[in-house]
mmCIF file of C-alpha atoms in Angstrom:
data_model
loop_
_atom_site.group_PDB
_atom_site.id
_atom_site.type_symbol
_atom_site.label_atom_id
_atom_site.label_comp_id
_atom_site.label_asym_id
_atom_site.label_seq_id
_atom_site.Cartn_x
_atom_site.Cartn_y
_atom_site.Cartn_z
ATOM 1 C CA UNK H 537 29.216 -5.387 15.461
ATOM 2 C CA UNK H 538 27.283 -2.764 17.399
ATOM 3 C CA UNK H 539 24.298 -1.201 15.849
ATOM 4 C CA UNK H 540 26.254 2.519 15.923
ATOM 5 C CA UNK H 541 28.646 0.568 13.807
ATOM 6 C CA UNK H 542 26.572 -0.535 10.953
ATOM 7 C CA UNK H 543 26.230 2.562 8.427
ATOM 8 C CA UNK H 544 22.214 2.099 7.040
ATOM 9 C CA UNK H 545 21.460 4.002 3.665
ATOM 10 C CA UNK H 546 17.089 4.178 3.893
ATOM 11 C CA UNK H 547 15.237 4.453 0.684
ATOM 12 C CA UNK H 548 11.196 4.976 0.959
ATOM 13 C CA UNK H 549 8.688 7.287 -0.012
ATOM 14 C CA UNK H 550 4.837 7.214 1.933
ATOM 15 C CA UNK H 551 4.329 7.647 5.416
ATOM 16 C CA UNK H 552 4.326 3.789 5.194
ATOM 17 C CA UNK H 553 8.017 3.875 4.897
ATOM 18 C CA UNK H 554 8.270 6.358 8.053
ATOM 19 C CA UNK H 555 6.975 3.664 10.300
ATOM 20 C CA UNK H 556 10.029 2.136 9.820
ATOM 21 C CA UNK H 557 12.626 4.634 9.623
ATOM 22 C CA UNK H 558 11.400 6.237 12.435
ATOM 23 C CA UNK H 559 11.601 2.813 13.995
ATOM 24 C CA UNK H 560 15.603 2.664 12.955
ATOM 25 C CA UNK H 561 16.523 5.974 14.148
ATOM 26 C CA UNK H 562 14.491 6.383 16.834
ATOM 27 C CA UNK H 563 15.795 2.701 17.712
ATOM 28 C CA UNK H 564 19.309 4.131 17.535
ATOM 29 C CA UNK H 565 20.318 2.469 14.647
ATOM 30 C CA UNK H 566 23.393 4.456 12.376
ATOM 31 C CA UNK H 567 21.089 5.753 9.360
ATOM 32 C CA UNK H 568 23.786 7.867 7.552
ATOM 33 C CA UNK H 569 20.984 9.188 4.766
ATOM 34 C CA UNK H 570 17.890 8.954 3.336
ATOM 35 C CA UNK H 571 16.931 8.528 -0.352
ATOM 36 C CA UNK H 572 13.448 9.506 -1.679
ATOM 37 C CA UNK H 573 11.803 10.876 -4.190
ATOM 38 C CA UNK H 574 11.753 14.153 -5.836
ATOM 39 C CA UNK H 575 9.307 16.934 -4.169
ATOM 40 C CA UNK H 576 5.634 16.516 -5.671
ATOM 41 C CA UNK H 577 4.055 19.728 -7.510
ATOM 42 C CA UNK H 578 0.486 19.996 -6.070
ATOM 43 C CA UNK H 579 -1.943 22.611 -6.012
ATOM 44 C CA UNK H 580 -4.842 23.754 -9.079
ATOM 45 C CA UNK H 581 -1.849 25.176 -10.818
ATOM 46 C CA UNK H 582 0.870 22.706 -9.935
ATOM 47 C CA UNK H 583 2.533 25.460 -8.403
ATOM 48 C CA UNK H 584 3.572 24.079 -5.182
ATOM 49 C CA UNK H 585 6.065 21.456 -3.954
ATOM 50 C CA UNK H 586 5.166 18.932 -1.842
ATOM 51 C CA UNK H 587 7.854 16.746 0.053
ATOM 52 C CA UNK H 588 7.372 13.142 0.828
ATOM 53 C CA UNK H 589 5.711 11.798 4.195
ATOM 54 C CA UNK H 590 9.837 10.495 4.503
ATOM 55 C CA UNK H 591 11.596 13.685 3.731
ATOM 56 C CA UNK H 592 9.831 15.711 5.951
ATOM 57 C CA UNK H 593 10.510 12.701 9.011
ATOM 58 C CA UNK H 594 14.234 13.092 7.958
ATOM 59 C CA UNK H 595 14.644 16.405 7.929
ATOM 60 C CA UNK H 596 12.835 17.365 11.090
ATOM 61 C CA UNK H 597 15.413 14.630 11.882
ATOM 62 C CA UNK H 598 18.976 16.072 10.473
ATOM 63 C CA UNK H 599 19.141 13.370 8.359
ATOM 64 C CA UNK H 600 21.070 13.979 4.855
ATOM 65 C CA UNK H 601 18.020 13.803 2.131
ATOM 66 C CA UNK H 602 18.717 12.623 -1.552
ATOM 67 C CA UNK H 603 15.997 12.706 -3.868
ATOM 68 C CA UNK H 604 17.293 11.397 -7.744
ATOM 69 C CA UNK H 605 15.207 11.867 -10.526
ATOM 70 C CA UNK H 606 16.856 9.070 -12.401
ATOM 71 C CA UNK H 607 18.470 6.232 -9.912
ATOM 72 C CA UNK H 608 21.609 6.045 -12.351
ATOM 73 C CA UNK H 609 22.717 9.288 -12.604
ATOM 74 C CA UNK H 610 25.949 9.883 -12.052
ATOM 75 C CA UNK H 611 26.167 12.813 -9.625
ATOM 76 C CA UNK H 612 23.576 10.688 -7.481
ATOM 77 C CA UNK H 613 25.496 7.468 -7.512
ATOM 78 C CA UNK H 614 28.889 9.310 -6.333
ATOM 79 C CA UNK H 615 26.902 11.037 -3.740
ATOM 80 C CA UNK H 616 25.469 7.793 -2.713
ATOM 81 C CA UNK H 617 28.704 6.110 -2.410
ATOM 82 C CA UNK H 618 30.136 8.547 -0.493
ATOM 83 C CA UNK H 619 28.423 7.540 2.742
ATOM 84 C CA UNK H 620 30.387 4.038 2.651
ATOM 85 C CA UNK H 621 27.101 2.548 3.824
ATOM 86 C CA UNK H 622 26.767 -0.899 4.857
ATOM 87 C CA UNK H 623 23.003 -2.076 4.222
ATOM 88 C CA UNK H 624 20.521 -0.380 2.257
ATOM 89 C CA UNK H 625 16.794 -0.605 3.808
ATOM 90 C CA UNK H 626 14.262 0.099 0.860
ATOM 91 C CA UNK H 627 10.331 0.464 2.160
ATOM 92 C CA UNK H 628 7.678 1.434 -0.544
ATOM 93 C CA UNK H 629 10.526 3.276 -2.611
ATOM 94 C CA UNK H 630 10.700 2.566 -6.571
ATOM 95 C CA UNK H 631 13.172 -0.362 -8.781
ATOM 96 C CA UNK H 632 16.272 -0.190 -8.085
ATOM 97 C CA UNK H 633 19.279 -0.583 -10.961
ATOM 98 C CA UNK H 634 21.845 -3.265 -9.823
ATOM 99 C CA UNK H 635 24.825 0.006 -9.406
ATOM 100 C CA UNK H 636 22.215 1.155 -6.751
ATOM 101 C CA UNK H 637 21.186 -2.427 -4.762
ATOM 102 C CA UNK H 638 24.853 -4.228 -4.905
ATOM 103 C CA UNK H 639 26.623 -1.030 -3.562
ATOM 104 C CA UNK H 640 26.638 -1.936 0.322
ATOM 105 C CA UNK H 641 29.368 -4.504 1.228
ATOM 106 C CA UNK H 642 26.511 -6.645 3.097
ATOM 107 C CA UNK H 643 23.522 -5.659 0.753
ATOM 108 C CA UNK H 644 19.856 -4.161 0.178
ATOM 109 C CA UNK H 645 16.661 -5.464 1.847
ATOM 110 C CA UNK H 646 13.418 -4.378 1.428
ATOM 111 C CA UNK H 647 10.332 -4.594 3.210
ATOM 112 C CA UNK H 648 7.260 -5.509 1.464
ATOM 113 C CA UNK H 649 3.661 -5.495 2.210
ATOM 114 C CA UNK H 650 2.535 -8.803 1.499
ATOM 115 C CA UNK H 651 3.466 -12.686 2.244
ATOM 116 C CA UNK H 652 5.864 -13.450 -1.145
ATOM 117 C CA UNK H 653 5.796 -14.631 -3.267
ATOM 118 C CA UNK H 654 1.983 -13.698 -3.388
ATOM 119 C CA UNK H 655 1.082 -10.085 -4.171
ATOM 120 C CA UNK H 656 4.846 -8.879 -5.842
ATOM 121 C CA UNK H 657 4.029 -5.357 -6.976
ATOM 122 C CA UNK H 658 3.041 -1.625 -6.289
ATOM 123 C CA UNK H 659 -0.205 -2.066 -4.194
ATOM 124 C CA UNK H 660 -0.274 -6.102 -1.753
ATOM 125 C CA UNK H 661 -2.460 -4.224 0.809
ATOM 126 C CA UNK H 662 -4.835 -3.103 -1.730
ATOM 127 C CA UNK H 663 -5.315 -6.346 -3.533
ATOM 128 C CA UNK H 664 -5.050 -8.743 -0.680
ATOM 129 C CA UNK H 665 -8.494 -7.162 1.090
ATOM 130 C CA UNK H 666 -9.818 -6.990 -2.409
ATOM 131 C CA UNK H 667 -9.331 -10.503 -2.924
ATOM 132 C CA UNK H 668 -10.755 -11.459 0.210
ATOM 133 C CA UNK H 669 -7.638 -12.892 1.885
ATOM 134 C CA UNK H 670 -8.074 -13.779 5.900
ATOM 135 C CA UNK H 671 -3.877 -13.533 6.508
ATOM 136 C CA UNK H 672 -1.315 -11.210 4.763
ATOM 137 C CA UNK H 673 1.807 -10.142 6.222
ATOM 138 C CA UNK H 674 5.492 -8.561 5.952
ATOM 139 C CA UNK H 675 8.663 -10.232 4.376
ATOM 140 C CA UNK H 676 11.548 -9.114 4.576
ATOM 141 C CA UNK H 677 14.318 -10.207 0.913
ATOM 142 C CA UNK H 678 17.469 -8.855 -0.270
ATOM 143 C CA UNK H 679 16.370 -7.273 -3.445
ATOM 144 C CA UNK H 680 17.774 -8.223 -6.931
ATOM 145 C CA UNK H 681 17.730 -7.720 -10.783
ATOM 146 C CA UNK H 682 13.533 -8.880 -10.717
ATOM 147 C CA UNK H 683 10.808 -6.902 -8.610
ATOM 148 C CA UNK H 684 9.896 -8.416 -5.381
ATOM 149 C CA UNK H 685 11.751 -12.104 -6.256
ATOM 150 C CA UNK H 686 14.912 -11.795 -4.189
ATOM 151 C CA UNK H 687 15.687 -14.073 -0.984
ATOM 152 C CA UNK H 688 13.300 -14.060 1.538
ATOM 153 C CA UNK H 689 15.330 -13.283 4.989
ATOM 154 C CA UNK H 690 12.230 -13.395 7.365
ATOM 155 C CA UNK H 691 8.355 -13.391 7.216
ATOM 156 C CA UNK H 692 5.194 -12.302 9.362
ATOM 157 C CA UNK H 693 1.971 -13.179 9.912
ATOM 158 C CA UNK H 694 -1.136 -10.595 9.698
ATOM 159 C CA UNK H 695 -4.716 -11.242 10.259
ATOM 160 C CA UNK H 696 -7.446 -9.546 8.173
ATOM 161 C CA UNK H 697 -11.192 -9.834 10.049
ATOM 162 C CA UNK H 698 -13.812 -9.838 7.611
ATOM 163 C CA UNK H 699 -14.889 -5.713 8.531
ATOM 164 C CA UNK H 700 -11.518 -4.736 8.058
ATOM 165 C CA UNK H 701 -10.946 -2.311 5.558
ATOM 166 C CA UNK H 702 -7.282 -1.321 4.211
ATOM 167 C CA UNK H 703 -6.557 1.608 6.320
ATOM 168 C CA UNK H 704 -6.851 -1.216 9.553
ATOM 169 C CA UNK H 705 -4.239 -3.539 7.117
ATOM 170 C CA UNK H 706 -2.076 -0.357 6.310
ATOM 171 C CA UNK H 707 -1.822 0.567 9.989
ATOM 172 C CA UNK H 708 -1.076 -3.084 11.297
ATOM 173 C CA UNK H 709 1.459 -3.471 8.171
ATOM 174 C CA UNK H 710 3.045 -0.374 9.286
ATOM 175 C CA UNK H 711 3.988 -1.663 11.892
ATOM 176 C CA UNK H 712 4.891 -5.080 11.264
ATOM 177 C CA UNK H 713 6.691 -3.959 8.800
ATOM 178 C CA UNK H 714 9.081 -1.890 11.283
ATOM 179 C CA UNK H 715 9.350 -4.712 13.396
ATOM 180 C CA UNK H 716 10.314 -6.601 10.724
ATOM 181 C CA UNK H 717 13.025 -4.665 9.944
ATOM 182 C CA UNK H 718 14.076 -3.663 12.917
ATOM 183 C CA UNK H 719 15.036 -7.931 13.346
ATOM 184 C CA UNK H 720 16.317 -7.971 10.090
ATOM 185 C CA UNK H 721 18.942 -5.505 10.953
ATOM 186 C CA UNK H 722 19.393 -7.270 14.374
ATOM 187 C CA UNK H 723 20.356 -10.519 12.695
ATOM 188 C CA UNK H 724 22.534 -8.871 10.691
ATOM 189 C CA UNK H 725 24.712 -7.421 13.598
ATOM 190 C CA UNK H 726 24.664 -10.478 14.955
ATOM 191 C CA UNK H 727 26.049 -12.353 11.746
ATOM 192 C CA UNK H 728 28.271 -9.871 11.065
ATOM 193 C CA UNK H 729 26.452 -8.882 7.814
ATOM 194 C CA UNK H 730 25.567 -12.555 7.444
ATOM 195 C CA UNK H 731 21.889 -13.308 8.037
ATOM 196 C CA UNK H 732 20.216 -16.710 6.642
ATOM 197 C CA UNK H 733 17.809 -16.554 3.490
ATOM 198 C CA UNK H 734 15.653 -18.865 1.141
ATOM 199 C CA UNK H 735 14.246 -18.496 -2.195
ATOM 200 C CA UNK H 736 11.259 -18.244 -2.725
ATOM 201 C CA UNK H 737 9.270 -21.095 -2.272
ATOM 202 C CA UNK H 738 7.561 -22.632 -5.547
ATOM 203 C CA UNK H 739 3.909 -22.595 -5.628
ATOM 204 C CA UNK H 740 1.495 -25.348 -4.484
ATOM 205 C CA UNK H 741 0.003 -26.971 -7.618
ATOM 206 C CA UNK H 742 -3.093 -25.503 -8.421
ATOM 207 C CA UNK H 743 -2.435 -22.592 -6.414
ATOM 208 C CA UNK H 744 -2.668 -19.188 -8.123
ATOM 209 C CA UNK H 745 -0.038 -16.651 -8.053
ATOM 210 C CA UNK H 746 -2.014 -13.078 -7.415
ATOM 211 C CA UNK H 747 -0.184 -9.867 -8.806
ATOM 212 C CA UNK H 748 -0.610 -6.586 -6.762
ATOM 213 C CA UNK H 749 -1.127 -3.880 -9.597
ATOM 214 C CA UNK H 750 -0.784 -0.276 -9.418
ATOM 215 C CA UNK H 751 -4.447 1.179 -9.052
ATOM 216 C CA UNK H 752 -5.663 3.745 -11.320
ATOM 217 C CA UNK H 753 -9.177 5.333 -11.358
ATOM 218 C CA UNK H 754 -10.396 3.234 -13.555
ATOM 219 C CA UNK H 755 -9.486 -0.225 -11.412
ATOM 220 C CA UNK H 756 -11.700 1.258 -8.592
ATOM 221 C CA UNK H 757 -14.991 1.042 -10.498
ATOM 222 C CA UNK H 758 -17.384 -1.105 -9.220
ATOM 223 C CA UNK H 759 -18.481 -3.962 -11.281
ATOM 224 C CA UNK H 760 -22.216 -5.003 -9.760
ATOM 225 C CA UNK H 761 -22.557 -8.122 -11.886
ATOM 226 C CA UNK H 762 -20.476 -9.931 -9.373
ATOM 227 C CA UNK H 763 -21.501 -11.785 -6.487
ATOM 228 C CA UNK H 764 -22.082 -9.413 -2.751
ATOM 229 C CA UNK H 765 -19.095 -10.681 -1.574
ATOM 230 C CA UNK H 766 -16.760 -10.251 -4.147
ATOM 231 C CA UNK H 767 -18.432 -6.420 -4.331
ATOM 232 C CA UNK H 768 -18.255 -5.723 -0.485
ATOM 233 C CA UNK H 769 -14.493 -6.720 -0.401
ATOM 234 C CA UNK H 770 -14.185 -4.792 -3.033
ATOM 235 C CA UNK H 771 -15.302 -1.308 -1.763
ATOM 236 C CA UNK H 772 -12.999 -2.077 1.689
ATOM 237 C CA UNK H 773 -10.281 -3.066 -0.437
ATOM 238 C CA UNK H 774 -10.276 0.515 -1.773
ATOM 239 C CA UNK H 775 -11.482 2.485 1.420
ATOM 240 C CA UNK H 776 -10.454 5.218 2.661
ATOM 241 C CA UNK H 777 -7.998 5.606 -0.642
ATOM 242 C CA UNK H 778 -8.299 5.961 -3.280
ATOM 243 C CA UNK H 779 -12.278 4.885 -2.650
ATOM 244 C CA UNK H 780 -14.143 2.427 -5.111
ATOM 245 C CA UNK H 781 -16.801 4.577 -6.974
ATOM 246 C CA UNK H 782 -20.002 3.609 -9.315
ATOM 247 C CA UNK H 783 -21.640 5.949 -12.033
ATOM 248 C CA UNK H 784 -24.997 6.647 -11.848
ATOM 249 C CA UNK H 785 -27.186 6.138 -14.845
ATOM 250 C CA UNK H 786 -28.525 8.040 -16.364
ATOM 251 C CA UNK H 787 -27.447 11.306 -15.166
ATOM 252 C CA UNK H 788 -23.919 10.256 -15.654
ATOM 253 C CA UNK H 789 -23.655 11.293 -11.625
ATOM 254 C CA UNK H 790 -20.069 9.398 -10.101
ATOM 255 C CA UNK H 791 -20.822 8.115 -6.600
ATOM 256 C CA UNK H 792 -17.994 7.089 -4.323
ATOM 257 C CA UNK H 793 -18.313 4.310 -2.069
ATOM 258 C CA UNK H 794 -16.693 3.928 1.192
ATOM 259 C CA UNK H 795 -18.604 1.568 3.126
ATOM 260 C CA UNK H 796 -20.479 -1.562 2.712
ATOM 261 C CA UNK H 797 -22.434 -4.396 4.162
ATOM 262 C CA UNK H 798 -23.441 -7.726 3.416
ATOM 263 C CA UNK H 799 -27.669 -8.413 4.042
ATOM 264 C CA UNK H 800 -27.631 -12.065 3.136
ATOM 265 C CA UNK H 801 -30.969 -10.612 1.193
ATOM 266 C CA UNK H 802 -31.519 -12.412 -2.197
ATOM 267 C CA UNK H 803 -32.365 -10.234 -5.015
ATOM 268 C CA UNK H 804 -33.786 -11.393 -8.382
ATOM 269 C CA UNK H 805 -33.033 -7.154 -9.734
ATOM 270 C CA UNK H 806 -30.773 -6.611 -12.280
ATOM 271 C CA UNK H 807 -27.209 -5.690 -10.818
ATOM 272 C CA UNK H 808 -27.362 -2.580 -10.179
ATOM 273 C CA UNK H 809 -30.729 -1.810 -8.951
ATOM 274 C CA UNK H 810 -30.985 0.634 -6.422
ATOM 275 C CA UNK H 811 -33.854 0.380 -3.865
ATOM 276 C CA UNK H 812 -34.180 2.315 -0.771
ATOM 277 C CA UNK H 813 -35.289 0.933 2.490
ATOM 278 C CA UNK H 814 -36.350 2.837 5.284
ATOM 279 C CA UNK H 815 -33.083 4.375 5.702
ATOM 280 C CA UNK H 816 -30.818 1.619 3.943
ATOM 281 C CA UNK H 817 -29.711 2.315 0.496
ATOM 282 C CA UNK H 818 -29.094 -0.936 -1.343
ATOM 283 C CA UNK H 819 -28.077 -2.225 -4.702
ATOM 284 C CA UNK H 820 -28.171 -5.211 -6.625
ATOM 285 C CA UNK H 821 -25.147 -7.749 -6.808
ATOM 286 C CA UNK H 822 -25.350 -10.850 -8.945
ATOM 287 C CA UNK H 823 -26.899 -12.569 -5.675
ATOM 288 C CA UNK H 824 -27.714 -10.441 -2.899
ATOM 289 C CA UNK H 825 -28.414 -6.570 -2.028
ATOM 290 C CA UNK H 826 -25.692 -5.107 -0.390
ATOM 291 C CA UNK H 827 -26.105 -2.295 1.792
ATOM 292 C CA UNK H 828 -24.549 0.779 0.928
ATOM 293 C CA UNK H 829 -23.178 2.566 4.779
ATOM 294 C CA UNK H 830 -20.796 5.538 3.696
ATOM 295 C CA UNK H 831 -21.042 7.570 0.683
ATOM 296 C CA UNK H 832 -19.964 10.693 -1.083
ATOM 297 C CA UNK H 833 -21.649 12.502 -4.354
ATOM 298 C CA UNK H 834 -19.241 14.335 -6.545
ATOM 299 C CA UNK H 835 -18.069 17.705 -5.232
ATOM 300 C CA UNK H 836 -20.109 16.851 -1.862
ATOM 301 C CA UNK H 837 -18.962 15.944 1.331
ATOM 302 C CA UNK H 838 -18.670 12.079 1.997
ATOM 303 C CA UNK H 839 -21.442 10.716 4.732
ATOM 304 C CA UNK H 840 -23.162 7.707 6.002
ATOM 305 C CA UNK H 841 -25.852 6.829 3.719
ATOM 306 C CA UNK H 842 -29.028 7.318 5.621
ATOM 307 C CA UNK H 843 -27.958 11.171 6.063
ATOM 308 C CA UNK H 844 -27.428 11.320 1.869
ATOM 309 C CA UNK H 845 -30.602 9.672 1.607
ATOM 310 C CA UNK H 846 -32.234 12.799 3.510
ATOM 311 C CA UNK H 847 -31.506 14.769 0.207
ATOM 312 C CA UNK H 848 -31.638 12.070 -2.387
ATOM 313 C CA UNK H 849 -34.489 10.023 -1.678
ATOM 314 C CA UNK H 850 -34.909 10.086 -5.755
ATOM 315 C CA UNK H 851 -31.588 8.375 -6.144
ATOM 316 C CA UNK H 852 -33.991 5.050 -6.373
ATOM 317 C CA UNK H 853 -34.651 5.622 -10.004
ATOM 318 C CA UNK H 854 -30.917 5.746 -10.900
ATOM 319 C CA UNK H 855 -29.307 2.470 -11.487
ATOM 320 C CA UNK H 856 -25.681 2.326 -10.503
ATOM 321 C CA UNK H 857 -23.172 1.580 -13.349
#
């Protein structure tokens, strides 16, 4: 079968997705429509719509665009069907109902951000660099009735250094992720719509099976009474978005935190304790003082820390919270 052949049906939503389907068009790969999600309201007012990172790709594209409020309605699932596609490639999209997955004659894969069956869920990049993790990766799996559990197709290696925060994951998953897919699809020209796949392997005893949670607001709240490490892979496991933040006590002040760094500099100070060096802001963890590098007060502009300490030199009596 020849690549033109093969009638691809994309589903995704962030510009996480787009690395991909740009990868598949671009690639010149037969993607017959995309589906994503309805237009965002934005704005003070909520006054203004805001298409997906995807949408806007597939329109400046000519792609057909379907965005479904509710994946089984029955307008969207006869307009779906109508473009006889043969694979459906999902990337960062939402659950899909079985009428929706089983409808192409060889399938729906999806590409997920994280080595499965560790970190199944809405955010793997996220919680991998929180959790300190050296390796992540990409796997590709035909989805199913369960999120993130389906066969594994294929699987690929990512290295996280130790300064790496998740926009450097995002970026390299991006693109793995595409690549990923991109073989995926290969295989399955070259099987005909046949392409090997496992189930997911049992865990090790002992070993720990680590969820990747939606993050809300109050998940990125910095909890000092842990030890430097856990903290510092904390704040990179949240920076740039949607930042890790700390309240300051006892004006109440919120304090976003965007940058870190470990001082291997015992502390006996309650966690929490700010002191200010020179120009090094630290705080107290359970063990050590970690180094506070980038920074941003509410309603002010984010900067490194020695250039907020030029205006907040009395930020040493707060204790962060």
């Amino acid at each position: 079968m020849d690549k033109k052949d093969l009638r691809i049906i994309f589903m995704g939503t962030p510009e996480f997705a787009v690395g991909t389907l740009s990868r598949l068009v671009e690639g010149g790969y037969n993607v017959v429509a995309v589906v994503t999600q309805p237009d965002k309201p934005v704005g003070r007012h909520q006054d203004h719509l805001q298409p997906s990172e995807v949408k806007q790709y597939a329109l400046a594209h000519n792609l057909p665009v379907l965005q479904p409020v509710k994946m089984k309605d029955p307008d969207f699932l006869a307009e779906l069907e109508s473009y006889h596609a043969d694979l459906q490639v999902v990337v960062a999209f939402r659950m899909l109902p079985k009428v929706v997955w089983s409808m192409p004659r060889f399938g729906t894969f999806n590409v997920h951000a994280a080595l499965l069956p560790q970190y199944r869920g809405a955010a793997p990049i996220n919680w991998a660099v929180i959790n300190g993790e050296t390796e992540t990766g990409v796997t590709t799996f035909f989805l199913d009735k369960d999120i993130d559990t389906g066969r594994i197709i294929l699987s690929k290696t990512f290295a996280i250094p130790d300064d790496a925060n998740v926009e450097y994951v995002y970026d390299g998953l991006m693109a793995l992720g595409a690549e990923a897919a991109v073989e995926t699809v290969d295989a399955m020209l070259q099987g005909n719509g046949e392409v090997p796949s496992m189930d997911q392997a049992p865990l090790a005893e002992g070993t720990e099976l680590k969820p990747a949670p939606k993050i809300f607001k109050e998940t990125c709240q910095i909890a000092w009474n842990q030890p430097a490490k856990r903290v510092y892979d904390f704040v990179r496991g949240l920076s740039p978005y949607p930042g890790s933040w700390t309240t300051l006590a006892p004006s109440g002040a919120v304090l976003k935190v965007y940058g870190a760094a470990k001082t291997g500099e015992a502390t006996q100070e309650a966690p929490g304790t700010i002191s200010v060096s020179g120009h090094r802001l630290l705080v107290a963890t359970a063990d050590e003082w970690l180094e506070l590098k980038e920074v941003q007060m509410a309603g002010k502009k984010r900067m490194p820390a020695n250039a907020f300490l030029n205006g907040n030199r009395a930020i040493e009596e707060s204790v962060c919270q």
